[in-house]
Each structure stands twice: as C-alpha cells, then as structure tokens.
mmCIF file of C-alpha atoms in Angstrom:
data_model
loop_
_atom_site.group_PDB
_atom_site.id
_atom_site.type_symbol
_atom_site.label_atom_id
_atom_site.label_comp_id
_atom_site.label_asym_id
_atom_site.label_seq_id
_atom_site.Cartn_x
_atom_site.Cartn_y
_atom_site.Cartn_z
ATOM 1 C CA UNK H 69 87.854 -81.632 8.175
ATOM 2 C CA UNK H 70 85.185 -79.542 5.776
ATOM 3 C CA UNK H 71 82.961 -81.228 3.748
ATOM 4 C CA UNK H 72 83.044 -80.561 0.215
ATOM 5 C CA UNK H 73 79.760 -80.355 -1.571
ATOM 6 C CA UNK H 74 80.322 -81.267 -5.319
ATOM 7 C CA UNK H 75 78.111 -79.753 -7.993
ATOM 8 C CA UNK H 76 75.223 -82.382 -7.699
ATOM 9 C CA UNK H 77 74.898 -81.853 -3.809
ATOM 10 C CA UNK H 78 74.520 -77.726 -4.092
ATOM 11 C CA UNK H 79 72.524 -78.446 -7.180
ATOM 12 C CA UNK H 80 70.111 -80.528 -5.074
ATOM 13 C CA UNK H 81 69.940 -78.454 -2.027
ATOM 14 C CA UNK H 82 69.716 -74.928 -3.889
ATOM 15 C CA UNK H 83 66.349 -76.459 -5.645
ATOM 16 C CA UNK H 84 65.391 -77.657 -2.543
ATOM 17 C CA UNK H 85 65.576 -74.145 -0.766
ATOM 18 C CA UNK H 86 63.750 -72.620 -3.846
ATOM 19 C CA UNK H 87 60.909 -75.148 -3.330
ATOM 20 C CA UNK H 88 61.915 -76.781 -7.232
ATOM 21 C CA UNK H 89 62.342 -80.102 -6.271
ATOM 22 C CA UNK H 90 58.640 -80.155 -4.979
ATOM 23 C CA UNK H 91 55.696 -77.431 -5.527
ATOM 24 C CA UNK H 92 55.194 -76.221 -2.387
ATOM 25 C CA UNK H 93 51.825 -76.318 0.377
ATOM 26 C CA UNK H 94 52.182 -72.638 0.777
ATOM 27 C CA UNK H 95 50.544 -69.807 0.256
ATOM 28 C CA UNK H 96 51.872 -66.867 -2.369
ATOM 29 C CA UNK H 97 52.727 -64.383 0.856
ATOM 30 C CA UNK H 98 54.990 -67.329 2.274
ATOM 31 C CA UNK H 99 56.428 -68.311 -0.791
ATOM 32 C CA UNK H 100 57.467 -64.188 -1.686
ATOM 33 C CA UNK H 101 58.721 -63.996 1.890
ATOM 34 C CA UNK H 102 60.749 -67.713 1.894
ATOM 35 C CA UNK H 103 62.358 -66.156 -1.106
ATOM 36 C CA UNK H 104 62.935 -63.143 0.550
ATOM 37 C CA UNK H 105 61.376 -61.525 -2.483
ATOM 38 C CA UNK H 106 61.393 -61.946 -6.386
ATOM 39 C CA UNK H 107 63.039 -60.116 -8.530
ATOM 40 C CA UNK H 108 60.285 -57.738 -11.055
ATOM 41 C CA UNK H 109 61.935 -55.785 -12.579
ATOM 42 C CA UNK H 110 59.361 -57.071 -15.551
ATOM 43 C CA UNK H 111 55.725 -57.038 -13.944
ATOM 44 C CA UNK H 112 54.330 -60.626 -14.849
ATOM 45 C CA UNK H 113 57.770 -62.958 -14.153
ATOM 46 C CA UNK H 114 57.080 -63.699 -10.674
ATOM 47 C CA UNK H 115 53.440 -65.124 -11.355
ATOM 48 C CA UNK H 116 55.293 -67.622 -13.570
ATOM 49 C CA UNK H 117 58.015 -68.128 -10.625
ATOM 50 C CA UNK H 118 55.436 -68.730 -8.088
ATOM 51 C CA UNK H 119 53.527 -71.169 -10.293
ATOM 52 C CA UNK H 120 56.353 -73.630 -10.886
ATOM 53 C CA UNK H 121 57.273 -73.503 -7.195
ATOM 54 C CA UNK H 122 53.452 -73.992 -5.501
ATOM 55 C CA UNK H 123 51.065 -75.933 -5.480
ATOM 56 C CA UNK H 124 47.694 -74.411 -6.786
ATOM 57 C CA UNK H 125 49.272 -70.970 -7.156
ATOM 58 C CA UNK H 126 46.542 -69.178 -9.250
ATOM 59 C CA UNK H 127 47.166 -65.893 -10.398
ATOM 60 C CA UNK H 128 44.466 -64.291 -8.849
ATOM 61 C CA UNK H 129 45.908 -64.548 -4.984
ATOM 62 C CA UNK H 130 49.101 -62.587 -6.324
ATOM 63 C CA UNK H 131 47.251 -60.024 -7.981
ATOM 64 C CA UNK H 132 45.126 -59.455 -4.352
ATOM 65 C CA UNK H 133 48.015 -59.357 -2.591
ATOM 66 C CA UNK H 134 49.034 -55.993 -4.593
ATOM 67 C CA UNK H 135 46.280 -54.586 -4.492
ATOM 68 C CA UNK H 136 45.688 -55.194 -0.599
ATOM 69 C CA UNK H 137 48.998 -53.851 0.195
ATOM 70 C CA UNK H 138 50.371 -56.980 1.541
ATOM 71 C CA UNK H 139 53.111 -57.455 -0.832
ATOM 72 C CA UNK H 140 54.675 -54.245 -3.060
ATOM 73 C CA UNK H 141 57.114 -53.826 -6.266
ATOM 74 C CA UNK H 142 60.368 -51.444 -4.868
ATOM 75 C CA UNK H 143 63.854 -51.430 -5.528
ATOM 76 C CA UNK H 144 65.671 -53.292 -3.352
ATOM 77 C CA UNK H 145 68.659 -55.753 -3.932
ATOM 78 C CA UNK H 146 71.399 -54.791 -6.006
ATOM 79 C CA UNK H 147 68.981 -51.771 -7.051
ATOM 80 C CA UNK H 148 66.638 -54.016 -9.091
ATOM 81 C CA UNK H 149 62.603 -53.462 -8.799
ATOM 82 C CA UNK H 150 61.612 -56.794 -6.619
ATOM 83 C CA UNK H 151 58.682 -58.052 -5.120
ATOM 84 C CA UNK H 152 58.182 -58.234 -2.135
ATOM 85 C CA UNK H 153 55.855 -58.660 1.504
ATOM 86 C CA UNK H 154 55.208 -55.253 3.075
ATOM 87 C CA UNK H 155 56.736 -56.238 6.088
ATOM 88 C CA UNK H 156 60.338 -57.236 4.542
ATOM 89 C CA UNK H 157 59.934 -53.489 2.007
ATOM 90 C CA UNK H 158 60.171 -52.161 5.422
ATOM 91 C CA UNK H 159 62.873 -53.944 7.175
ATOM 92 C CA UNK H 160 65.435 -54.602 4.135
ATOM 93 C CA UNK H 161 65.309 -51.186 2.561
ATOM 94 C CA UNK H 162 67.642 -49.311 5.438
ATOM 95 C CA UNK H 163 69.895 -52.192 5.253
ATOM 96 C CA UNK H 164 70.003 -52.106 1.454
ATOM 97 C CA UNK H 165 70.273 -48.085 1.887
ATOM 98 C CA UNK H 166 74.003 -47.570 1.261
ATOM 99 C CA UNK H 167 74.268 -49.968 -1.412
ATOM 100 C CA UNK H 168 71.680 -47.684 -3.551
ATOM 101 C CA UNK H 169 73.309 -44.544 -2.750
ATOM 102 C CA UNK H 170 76.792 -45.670 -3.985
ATOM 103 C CA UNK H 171 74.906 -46.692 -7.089
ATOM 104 C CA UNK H 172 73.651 -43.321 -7.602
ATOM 105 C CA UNK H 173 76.870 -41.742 -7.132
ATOM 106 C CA UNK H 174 78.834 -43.970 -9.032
ATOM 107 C CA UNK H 175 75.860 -42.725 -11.781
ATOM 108 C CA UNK H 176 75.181 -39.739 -11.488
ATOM 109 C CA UNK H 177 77.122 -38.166 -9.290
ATOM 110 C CA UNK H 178 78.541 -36.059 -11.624
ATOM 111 C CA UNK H 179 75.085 -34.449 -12.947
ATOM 112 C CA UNK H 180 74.384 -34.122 -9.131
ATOM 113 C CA UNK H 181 77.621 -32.225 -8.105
ATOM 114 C CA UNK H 182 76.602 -29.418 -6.026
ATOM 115 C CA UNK H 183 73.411 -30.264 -4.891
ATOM 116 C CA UNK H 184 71.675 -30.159 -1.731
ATOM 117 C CA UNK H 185 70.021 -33.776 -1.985
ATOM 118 C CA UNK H 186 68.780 -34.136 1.151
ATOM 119 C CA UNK H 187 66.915 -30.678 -0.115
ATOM 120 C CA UNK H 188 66.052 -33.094 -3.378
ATOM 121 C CA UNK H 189 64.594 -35.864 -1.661
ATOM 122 C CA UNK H 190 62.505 -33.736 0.766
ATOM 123 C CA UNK H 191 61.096 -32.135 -2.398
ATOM 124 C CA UNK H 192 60.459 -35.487 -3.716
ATOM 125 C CA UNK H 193 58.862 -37.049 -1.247
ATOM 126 C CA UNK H 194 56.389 -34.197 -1.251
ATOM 127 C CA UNK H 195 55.564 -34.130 -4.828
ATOM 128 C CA UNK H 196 55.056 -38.139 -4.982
ATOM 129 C CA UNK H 197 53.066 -38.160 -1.551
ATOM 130 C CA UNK H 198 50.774 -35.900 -2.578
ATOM 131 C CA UNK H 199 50.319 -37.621 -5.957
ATOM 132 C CA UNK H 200 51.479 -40.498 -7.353
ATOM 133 C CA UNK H 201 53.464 -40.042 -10.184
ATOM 134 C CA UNK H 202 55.587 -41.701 -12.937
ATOM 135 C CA UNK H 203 59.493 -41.168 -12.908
ATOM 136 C CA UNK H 204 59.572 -39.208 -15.387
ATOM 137 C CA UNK H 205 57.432 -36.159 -14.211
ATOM 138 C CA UNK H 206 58.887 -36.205 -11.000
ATOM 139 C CA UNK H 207 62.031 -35.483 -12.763
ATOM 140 C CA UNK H 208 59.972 -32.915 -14.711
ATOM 141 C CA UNK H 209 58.772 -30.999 -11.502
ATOM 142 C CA UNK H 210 62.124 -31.410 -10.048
ATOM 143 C CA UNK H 211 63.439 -29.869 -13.067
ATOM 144 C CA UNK H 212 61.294 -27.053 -12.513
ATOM 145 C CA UNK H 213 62.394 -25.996 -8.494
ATOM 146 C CA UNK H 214 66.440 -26.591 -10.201
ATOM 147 C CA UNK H 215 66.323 -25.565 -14.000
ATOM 148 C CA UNK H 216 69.533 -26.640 -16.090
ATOM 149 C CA UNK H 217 69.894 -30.357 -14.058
ATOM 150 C CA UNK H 218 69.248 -33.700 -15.580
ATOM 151 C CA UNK H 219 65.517 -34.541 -14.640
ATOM 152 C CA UNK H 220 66.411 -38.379 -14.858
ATOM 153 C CA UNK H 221 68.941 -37.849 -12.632
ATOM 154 C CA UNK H 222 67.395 -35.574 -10.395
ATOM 155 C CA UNK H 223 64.372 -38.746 -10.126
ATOM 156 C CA UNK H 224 67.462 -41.055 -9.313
ATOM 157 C CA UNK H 225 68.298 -39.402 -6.661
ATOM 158 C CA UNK H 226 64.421 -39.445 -4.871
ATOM 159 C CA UNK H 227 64.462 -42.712 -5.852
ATOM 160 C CA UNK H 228 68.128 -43.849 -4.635
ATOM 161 C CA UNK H 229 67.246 -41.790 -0.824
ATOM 162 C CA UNK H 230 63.341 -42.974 -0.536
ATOM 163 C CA UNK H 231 61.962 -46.239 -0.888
ATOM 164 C CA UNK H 232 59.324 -45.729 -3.938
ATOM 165 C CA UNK H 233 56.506 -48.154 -4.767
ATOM 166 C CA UNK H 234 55.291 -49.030 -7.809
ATOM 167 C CA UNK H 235 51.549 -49.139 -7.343
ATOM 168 C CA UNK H 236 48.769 -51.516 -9.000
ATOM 169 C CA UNK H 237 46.996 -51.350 -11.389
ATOM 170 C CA UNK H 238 50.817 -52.214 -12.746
ATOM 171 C CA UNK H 239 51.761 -55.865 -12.324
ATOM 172 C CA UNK H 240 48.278 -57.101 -11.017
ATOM 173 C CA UNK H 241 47.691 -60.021 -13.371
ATOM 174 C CA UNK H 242 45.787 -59.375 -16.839
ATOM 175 C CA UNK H 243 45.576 -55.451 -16.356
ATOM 176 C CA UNK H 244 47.667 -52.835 -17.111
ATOM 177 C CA UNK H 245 49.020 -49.711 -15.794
ATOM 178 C CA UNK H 246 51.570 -47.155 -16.145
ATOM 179 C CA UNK H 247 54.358 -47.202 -13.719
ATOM 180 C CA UNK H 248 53.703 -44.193 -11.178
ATOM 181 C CA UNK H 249 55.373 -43.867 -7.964
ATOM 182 C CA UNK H 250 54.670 -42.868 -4.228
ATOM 183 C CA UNK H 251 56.569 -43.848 -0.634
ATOM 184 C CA UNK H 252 56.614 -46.995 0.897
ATOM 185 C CA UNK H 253 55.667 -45.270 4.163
ATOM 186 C CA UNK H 254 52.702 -43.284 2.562
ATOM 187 C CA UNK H 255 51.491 -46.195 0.575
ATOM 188 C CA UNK H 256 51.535 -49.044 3.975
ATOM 189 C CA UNK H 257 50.761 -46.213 6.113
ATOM 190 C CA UNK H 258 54.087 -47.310 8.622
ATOM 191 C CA UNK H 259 57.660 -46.450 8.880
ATOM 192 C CA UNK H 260 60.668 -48.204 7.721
ATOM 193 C CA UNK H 261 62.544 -50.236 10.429
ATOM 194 C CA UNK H 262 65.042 -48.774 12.375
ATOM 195 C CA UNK H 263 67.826 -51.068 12.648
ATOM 196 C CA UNK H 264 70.404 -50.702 9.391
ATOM 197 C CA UNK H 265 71.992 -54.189 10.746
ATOM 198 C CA UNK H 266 72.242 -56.968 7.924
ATOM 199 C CA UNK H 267 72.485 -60.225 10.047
ATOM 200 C CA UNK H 268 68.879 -60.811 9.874
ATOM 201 C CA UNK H 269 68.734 -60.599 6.002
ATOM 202 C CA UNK H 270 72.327 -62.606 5.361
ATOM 203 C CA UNK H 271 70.753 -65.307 7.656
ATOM 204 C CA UNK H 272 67.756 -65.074 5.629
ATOM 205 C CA UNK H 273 69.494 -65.405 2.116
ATOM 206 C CA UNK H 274 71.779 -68.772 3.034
ATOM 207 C CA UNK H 275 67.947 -69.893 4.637
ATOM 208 C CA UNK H 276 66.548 -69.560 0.913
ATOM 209 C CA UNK H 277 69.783 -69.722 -1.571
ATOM 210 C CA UNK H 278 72.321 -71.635 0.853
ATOM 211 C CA UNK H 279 74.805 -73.155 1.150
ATOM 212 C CA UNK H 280 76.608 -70.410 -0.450
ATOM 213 C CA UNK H 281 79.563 -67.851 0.028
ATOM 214 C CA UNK H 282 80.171 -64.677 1.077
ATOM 215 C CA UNK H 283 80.809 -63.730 -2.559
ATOM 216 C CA UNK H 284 77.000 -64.933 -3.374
ATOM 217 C CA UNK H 285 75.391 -63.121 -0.728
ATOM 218 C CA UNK H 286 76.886 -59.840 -1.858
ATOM 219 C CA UNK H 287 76.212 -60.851 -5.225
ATOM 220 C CA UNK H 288 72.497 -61.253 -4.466
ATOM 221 C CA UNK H 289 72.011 -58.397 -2.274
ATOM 222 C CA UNK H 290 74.586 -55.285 -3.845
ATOM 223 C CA UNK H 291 76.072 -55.123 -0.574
ATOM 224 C CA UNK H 292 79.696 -55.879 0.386
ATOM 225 C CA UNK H 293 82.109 -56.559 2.935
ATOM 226 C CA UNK H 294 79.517 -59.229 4.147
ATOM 227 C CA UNK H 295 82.342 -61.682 5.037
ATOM 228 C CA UNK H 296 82.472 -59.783 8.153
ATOM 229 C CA UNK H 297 79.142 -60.390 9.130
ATOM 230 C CA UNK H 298 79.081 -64.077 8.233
ATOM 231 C CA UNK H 299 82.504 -64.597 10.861
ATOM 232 C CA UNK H 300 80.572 -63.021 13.361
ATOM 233 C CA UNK H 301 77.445 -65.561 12.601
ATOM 234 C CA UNK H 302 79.407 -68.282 12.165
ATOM 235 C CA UNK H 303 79.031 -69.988 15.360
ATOM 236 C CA UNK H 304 75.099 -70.163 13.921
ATOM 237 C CA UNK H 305 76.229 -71.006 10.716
ATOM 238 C CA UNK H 306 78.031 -74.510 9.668
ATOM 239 C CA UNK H 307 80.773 -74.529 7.268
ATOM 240 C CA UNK H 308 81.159 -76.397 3.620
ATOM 241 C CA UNK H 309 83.402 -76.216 0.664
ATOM 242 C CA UNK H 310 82.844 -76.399 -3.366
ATOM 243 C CA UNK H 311 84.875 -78.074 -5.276
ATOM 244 C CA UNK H 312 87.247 -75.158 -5.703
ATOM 245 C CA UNK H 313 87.521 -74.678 -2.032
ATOM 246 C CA UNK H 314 85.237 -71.614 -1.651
ATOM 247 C CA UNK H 315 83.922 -71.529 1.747
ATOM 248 C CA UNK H 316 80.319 -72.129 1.866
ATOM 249 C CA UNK H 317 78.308 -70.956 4.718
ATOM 250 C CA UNK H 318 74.480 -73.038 5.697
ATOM 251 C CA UNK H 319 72.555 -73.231 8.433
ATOM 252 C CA UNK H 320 72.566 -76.600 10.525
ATOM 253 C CA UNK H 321 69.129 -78.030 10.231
ATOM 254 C CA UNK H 322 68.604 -76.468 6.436
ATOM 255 C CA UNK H 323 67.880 -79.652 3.638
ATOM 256 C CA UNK H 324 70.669 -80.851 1.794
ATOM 257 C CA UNK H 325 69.389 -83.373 0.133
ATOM 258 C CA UNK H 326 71.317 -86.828 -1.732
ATOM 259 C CA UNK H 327 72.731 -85.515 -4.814
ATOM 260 C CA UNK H 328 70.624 -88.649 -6.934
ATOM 261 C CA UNK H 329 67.309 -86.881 -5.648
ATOM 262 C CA UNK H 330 64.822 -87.050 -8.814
ATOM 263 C CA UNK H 331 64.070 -83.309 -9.754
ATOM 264 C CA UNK H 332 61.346 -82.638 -11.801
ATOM 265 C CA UNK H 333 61.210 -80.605 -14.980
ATOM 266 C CA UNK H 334 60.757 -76.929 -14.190
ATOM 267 C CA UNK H 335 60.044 -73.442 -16.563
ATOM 268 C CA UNK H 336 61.703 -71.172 -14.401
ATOM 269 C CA UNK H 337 60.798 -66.884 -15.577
ATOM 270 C CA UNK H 338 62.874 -64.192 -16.718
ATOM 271 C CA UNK H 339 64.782 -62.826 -14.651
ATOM 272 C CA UNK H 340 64.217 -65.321 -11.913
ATOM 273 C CA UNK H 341 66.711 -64.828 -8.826
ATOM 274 C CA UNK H 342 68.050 -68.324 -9.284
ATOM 275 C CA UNK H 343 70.489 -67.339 -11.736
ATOM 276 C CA UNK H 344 71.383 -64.015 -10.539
ATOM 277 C CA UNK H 345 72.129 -65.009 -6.920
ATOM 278 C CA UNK H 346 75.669 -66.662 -7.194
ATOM 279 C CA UNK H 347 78.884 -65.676 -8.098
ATOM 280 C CA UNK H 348 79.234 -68.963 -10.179
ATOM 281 C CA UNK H 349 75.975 -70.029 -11.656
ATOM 282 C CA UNK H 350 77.064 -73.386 -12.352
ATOM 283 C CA UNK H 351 75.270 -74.929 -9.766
ATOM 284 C CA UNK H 352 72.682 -74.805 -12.425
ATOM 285 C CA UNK H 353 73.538 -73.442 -15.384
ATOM 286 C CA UNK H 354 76.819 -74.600 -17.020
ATOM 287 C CA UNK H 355 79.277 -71.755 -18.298
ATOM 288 C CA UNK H 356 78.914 -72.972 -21.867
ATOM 289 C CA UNK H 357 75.312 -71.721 -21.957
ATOM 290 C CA UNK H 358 75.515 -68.756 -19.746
ATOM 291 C CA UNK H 359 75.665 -66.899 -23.099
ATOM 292 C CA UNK H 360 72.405 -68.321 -24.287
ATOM 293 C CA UNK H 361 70.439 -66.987 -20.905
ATOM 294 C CA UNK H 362 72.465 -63.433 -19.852
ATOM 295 C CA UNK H 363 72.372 -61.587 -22.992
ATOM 296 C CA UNK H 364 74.138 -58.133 -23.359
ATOM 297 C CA UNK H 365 71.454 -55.915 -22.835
ATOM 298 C CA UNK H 366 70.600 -57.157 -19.109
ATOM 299 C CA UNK H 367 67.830 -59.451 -20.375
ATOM 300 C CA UNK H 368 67.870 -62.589 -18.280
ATOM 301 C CA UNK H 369 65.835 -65.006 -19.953
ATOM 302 C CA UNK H 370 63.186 -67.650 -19.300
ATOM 303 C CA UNK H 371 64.506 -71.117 -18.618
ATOM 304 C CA UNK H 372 63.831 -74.955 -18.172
ATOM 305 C CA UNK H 373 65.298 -76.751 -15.918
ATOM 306 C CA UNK H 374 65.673 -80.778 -16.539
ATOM 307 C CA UNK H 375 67.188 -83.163 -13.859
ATOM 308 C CA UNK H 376 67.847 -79.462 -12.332
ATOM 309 C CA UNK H 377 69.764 -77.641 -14.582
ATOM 310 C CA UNK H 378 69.363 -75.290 -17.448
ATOM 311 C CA UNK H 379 69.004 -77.025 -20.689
ATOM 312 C CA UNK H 380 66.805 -74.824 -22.822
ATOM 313 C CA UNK H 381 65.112 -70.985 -22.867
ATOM 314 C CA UNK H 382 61.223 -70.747 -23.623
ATOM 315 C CA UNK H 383 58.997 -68.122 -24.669
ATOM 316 C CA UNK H 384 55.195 -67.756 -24.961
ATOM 317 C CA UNK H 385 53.984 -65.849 -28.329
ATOM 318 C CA UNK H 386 50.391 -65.272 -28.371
ATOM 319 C CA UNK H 387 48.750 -64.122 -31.564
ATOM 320 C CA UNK H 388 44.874 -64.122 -31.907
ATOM 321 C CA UNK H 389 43.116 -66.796 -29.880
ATOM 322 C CA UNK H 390 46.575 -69.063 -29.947
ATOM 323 C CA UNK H 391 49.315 -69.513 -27.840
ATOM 324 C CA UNK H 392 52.553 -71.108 -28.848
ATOM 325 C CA UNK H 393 55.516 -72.165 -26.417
ATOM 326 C CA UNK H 394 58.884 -71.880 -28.089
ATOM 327 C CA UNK H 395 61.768 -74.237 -26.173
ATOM 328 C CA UNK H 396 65.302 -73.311 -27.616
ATOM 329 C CA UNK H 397 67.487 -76.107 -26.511
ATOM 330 C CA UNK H 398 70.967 -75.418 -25.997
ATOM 331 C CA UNK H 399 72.123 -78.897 -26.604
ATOM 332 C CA UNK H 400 70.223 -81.944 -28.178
ATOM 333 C CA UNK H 401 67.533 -83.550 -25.785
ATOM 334 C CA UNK H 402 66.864 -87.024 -25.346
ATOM 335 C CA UNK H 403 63.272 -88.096 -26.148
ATOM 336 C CA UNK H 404 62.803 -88.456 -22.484
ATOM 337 C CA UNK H 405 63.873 -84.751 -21.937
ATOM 338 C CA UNK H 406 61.208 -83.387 -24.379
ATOM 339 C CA UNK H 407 58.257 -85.735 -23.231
ATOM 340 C CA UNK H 408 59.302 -84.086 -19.828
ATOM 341 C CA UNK H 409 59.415 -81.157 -21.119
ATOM 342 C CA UNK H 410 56.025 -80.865 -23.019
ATOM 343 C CA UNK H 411 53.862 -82.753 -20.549
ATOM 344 C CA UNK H 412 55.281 -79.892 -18.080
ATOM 345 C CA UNK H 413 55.118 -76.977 -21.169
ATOM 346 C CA UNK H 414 51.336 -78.606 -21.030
ATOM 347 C CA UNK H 415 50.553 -77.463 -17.816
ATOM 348 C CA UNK H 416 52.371 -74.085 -18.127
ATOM 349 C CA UNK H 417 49.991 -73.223 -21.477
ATOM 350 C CA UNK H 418 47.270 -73.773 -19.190
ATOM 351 C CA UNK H 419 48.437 -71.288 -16.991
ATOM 352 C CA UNK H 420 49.706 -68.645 -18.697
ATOM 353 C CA UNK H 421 47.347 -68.608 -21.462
ATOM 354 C CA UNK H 422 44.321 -69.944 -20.342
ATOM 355 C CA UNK H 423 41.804 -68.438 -22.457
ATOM 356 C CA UNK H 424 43.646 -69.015 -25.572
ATOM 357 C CA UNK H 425 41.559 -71.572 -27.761
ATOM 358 C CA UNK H 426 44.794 -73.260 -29.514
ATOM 359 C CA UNK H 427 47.677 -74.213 -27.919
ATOM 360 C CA UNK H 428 51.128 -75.622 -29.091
ATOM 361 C CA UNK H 429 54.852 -76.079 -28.389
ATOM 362 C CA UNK H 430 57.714 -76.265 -30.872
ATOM 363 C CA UNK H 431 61.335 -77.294 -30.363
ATOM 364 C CA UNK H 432 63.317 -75.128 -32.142
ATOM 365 C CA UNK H 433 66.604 -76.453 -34.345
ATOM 366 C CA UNK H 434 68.710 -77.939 -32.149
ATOM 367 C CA UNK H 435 66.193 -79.890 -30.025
ATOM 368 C CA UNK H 436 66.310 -82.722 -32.245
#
C-alpha cells in the first residue's frame, strides 16, 4: 500500500531539500547547482536566497562567481531569467528549448507570421556576438534588416531560439548595470549539450523540490507531458501520496524527515522558487494567504517562514544612512513568533544593509 505524506511530512522534507531546516556547509556554486538554479528574474533576490540557506554566504563569492563566468543569469524554466552554474546553462537550455518556442508562438506568433526565423536568429546571434547589447536595440537593428515588424517581437524571437546571457556588471552585488545581452556559447566560450533528453533534469528537480508530482515538475520547469518520463524512471523513483491522493514521485535515499522536526525562522526573497515550484503551494503557504504573496502583476513577494510556513511578507526600505525591515503579518503572531522573527530580521539587517548606521524593524497592523 502507498504511503501518504500529510502536509507536515512534505512540509518538512521540501525545507529539508531546500537546505531551510539547516544553513548549509556549502559553497554558493553547490548551493545554485543543488537548486538547480534560482529564479532572477530581479538581480539581487538570490543573494538573499542563498543567505538564509548557507552558512557564511557573503555576498561577495556570488558576485565572483558572475563575473568569473562560473554561474550566468538566462532564461530558462518556464521562460523566467534564472541563475544558474555554467555547466547546467548548457545542459538544461536544449531540454527547456521547446517549451520557449511554444511561448513565443503562443506570443507573438502572430507579429511573426511569415518570417524566416531561423533567418532572424542567425541575424541575431551575429549582432549580439559581436557586441553585447540590450533587448531593445537588438530589436532596433532587427527592425532595420525587416522594416514594418514589431522590434520587441522580433528580440523575442533571438531570444526564444538562442540562449542569451545577461552579463555583469548587472546583478553583481552593490553595482549596477544595464541589462545587455550576448550567447551563452560566446560568453563560456563552449557549446550547448547535445542531448534534448529531460530525465537528467526531472531526476534533478524531485532531488531538490521532491517528493512531488508530475504536475509540479511541469509546473517548475514549463515543460509538459513529463508523466511519461517519470513512468519510465519509476523503477528509480519510489512512490507516495498527498492527502488528496496525488501521486508523488522521490527518490529512495532522499531526507524525509519526522513531521515534528523544529524549523527555524527563515526570510525567504522575492520570487524565490519555493513558491513557484508546485501545483499546490500549500505545503507552505496556505491558500488563504496566497493572495497576500502572488499579486496580479506577477510580483512574487518576499516571505518569512515560521515553524516552516508562510506567515508574513517583509521588505527592506533604505532611506539615508537607515534601514528599516517592514514584516506584514498575515495573521496575528504569538510573542514567540515575533522574538523569532526579529532576532532572525536582526541578522538579515546585517546582511543586506550592512553599512547602514541605523537599523530597525516594524510589525505592521495586524502583527499584534
């Protein structure tokens, strides 16, 4: 008979897998590839997600990894920007390849009828190989070689067929930079991988995110008809059920962990893949507050996470020398909670604004 895992149980062993229950021994390059990447499409989130999930993260090692090449900002699962190790740019982008160019049909297609994009793309990957350059002017100079198309679109489609980088100075921590754009291959100075095959990758995902469905995985990836490939891994693969009786696919010697395990407070980033990596997020965020974190506009926002789930959203406004942390409770905490909650806010200040001279959190109405 299946075991059903209840919510406490995939609670437990999802924070486990996302090294939350404990801040990991390992270094930033480990922890990006573990994850199988972080989602960016906002530059500075996944310095935030990699300090509450390591131990001794400093900024610093991230930014060095950009600017060494070693890891790279490209879009990647369900067409999002993500961060991510050279090696895995290389090897998921072919598998992620058809999900991106039913994307760009399903948006543009129309303002692309009759094009030759294979034409397009060659055009493209000449103009941003021999110069880096921001979306918008390679839609400009595309524009140019076909007058009367949509330049936006005509940059979705390079950027739908080619796998284009987002290059430092952008997201290397406490600089600044524009956005501008060349080829994976150009910019690592190697080709993509070969092999389109997605076992590797689902394997990967139920490694960092298990146990989870079929549902999730295409959820966290863009891709579908993945059900297929987890029957033909199953005999790697055991078998679990939620409390609804979804299937849940794991693999044998992953943690799952007692369900009473203590978990610690944790500020989880925008956008972080936790909550965008399951069909039902209730493993840690309950559906009466899933309004409160996935607004309308496609902002995800900043969380903390108490006894591992979502209890409150947090923001950092800086104004002069001083910083101020902002928790928005969604429900009253108990005094416990917000002692928790501050001693870890504590730490977070010192991160994140470290050369501010005054520091300060504030409950807003609600947290009692």
């Amino acid at each position: 008979m299946t075991q059903t895992l209840g919510r406490r149980a995939l609670n437990r062993a999802t924070l486990d897998r996302q090294l939350l229950l404990r801040r990991a021994e390992l270094s930033a390059l480990a922890a990006v590839e573990h994850l199988v990447g972080l989602q960016a499409q906002a530059p500075f989130p996944p310095y935030t997600g990699l300090w509450t999930r390591l131990a001794g993260f400093r900024p610093e090692e991230l930014a060095g990894l950009l600017l060494d090449r070693a890891v790279v900002r490209v879009a990647l699962m369900r067409g999002t920007v993500h961060l991510v190790s050279a090696a895995d740019c290389l090897n998921l982008r072919p598998v992620l390849q058809p999900m991106l160019e039913q994307s760009l049909r399903q948006v543009c297609g129309a303002r692309l009828a009759g094009l030759d994009l294979a034409e397009v793309t060659a055009t493209g990957r000449e103009l941003v190989e021999r110069e880096p350059l921001r979306a918008s002017d390679l839609g400009r100079l595309l524009g140019r070689r076909w007058p009367g198309r949509d330049p936006a679109a005509l940059a979705s489609a390079v950027r739908a067929a080619l796998p284009l980088v987002q290059l430092p100075p952008r997201a290397v921590w406490s600089r600044s930079g524009q956005t501008v754009l060349t080829t994976a291959q150009s910019w690592l100075g190697r080709p993509l991988a070969e092999s389109a095959e997605p076992d590797a990758m689902v394997l990967r995902y139920v490694r960092a995110f298990g146990p989870a469905s079929a549902a999730d995985v295409q959820k966290w990836s863009g891709l579908t008809r993945l059900r297929a490939v987890l029957d033909r891994l199953r005999d790697r693969l055991v078998v679990f059920r939620d409390e609804n009786g979804v299937e849940l696919f794991d693999l044998p010697e992953a943690p799952r962990p007692d369900p009473e395990t203590p978990a610690p407070v944790r500020f989880l980033p925008e956008f972080d893949n936790l909550l965008l990596s399951y069909v039902d997020h209730e493993r840690v965020l309950a559906a009466e507050h899933r309004a409160a974190v996935f607004s309308v506009n496609g902002i995800i926002a900043a969380t903390v996470l108490v006894d591992g789930f979502a209890v409150a959203t947090w923001r950092i406004g800086k104004a002069r020398r001083e910083a101020v942390l902002t928790i928005e409770p969604f429900a009253r905490l108990t005094a416990k909670a917000k002692r928790a909650i501050e001693a870890e806010g504590r730490r977070l200040l010192g991160f994140a604004a470290a050369d501010a001279e005054r520091c300060d959190i504030r409950f807003s109405t609600g947290g009692g």
